[in-house]
Amino acid sequence: MTDLSQKFANAKQHLRPVEWSPERSDAVRRNIGRRRQRFTMSTVALGSAAVAVAVAVAIVWFAQRSEPNDVAIAPRQIELRDGTRAAPLGSATSLKLLSEDESLVTFGLEAGKGWFEVTPSRTRRVEVLVRDVRVQVLGTEFVVEVKDEFVHVWVHRGKVSVASTSGTVVLSKGEHGTFAADAEEEKESASIETDAGVAKAVAAVDAGMEAEGAKVREREGEADAGAQTIESLPAEVSLNTSETVETLWKRADTARRRGDAETARRALAELLNEHEEDPRAALAAFSLGRVLLDSGHSAKTAARAFAKARKLSPEGPLVEDALLREIEAWHHDGDSRRVKSRSKKYMRLFPKGRYRKQIREMGER
Amino acid sequence: MPVVLSGMDTQEPRAVASFGDEPKSALLDALYDDYAGYVAAIGLRLLGRDSEIDDLVQDVFLDAVRGLSQLRDLDATRAWLATLTVRTARRRLRRNRLRRFVGGSDDYDYSTLVDTSASPEERLLLTRCYEVLETLPANQRLAWTLRHVEGEALAVVASRCECSLASAKRYVQRAQARLQEVLGND
């Protein structure tokens, strides 16, 4: 122990003790009580302020949520137990859950636009009925809109199979399809522009005379058969330009359903002839090709109809199927040169296409 | 006639364990009755200023009320309150130090700490000692005071200061060195 420590140890005995009188103690006790009270009050005040702020924020949030934006009547989202959801987009949308059981869920979209997110299931199918179009879901997210006489389908994720009056098309992620809704209402055709070449081609098909009367002018190396024209139109062919697209669609569909391929073929040919500028013309050309093939008409003419479908909508959802069908038609026709050139074109356009194997096998036969 | 208490000779008061299920205010009253004097006594040794003791005691018992749930063993109430007192004293010392740093006047006559029976040399030593402690960092001052004024073992010092034993030793040694440096030459 140092000298300083020793000195301090001796000196510290002279440090005064605290004078803690009862009066002093009581005074401090009262102060503690007051400070506790102030602390409690400030805590309550702070808590109340926090609650008030939270309530205000919640009110503003709910108010904003409930404010109509572009939706006059905010329809509610439909959510199924498996997580499948459907929601109307826009005030004019009429979306309903028509039926739900263990194997099938059916939504009905009567008007407007609907968003769907479907949980994949092996045991249960989900369908959306839009007038005459049936969108069958394979586990995906997509939007369906019925506008005027068309049904539009946008696929954001997965795949959907769309069955319409003109057949079934599978749409994949990022694809958009437009289908005839087969609506009851009719509209006057706004403008009709006829392409003489196409008119002749369709008329030739219609008259069943292409084998003996038509001459095909082809450009060597041009893969797009839609660019081809058929000359020597028979004089007796007449085109009724007064009918609207809707009327023709309806007639073709009705005829096809009752197995009247001839009437269906005429209606589609007329539609294609009279309304080539219409967005449905590509679908009409594709349907015409199928009708021609199914009814045993010239495979060559069917191939040209499929080619026309591609030409009318080169970026549309039908292109891949139309090209496959065209190849099949040329294959039936025995035109190996065109089979080869169209197959090459398919491989180039769809390097990961669904029909690569099928087309390759076709070329080998 | 005031009741005179000191930190060293205060005996363990009546058991507060009987207040196990009492509301906080009742338990606080019991704690205050039993330990207020003890807290004031330690506080005076740590701060060296009687004028700050009332506030210190208030702060300690307010902290005690808020931290009652942390008290697992009522037998350790005395040690727990001592630790709270050291913690509160540290805050006050740091605040005083900051006030001095920014230019606030903080002259205090530490000779009032010494009783009349002390010799002039002892009075000077104790006064100078607290004046030097005033210049030390709070942790060093508290550790040295607990060790050399209160006479606590180093392990207890470490516990009260809420630091490791090594840190407690280091604080005490540094404070001692500084006191030796200043007072050894006086």
PDB file of N, CA and C in Angstrom, chain A residues 50 163 182 325:
ATOM      1  N   ALA A  50     -49.719   8.061 -30.446  1.00  0.00           N
ATOM      2  CA  ALA A  50     -49.339   7.012 -31.411  1.00  0.00           C
ATOM      3  C   ALA A  50     -50.567   6.301 -31.949  1.00  0.00           C
ATOM      4  N   ALA A 163     -60.633 -22.744 -76.956  1.00  0.00           N
ATOM      5  CA  ALA A 163     -61.473 -23.402 -77.954  1.00  0.00           C
ATOM      6  C   ALA A 163     -62.515 -22.412 -78.420  1.00  0.00           C
ATOM      7  N   ASP A 182     -68.631 -14.621 -81.398  1.00  0.00           N
ATOM      8  CA  ASP A 182     -69.909 -15.056 -81.944  1.00  0.00           C
ATOM      9  C   ASP A 182     -71.059 -14.360 -81.243  1.00  0.00           C
ATOM     10  N   ARG A 325     -49.929 -26.710 -90.199  1.00  0.00           N
ATOM     11  CA  ARG A 325     -51.023 -27.197 -91.042  1.00  0.00           C
ATOM     12  C   ARG A 325     -50.682 -27.056 -92.523  1.00  0.00           C
TER      13      ARG A 325
END
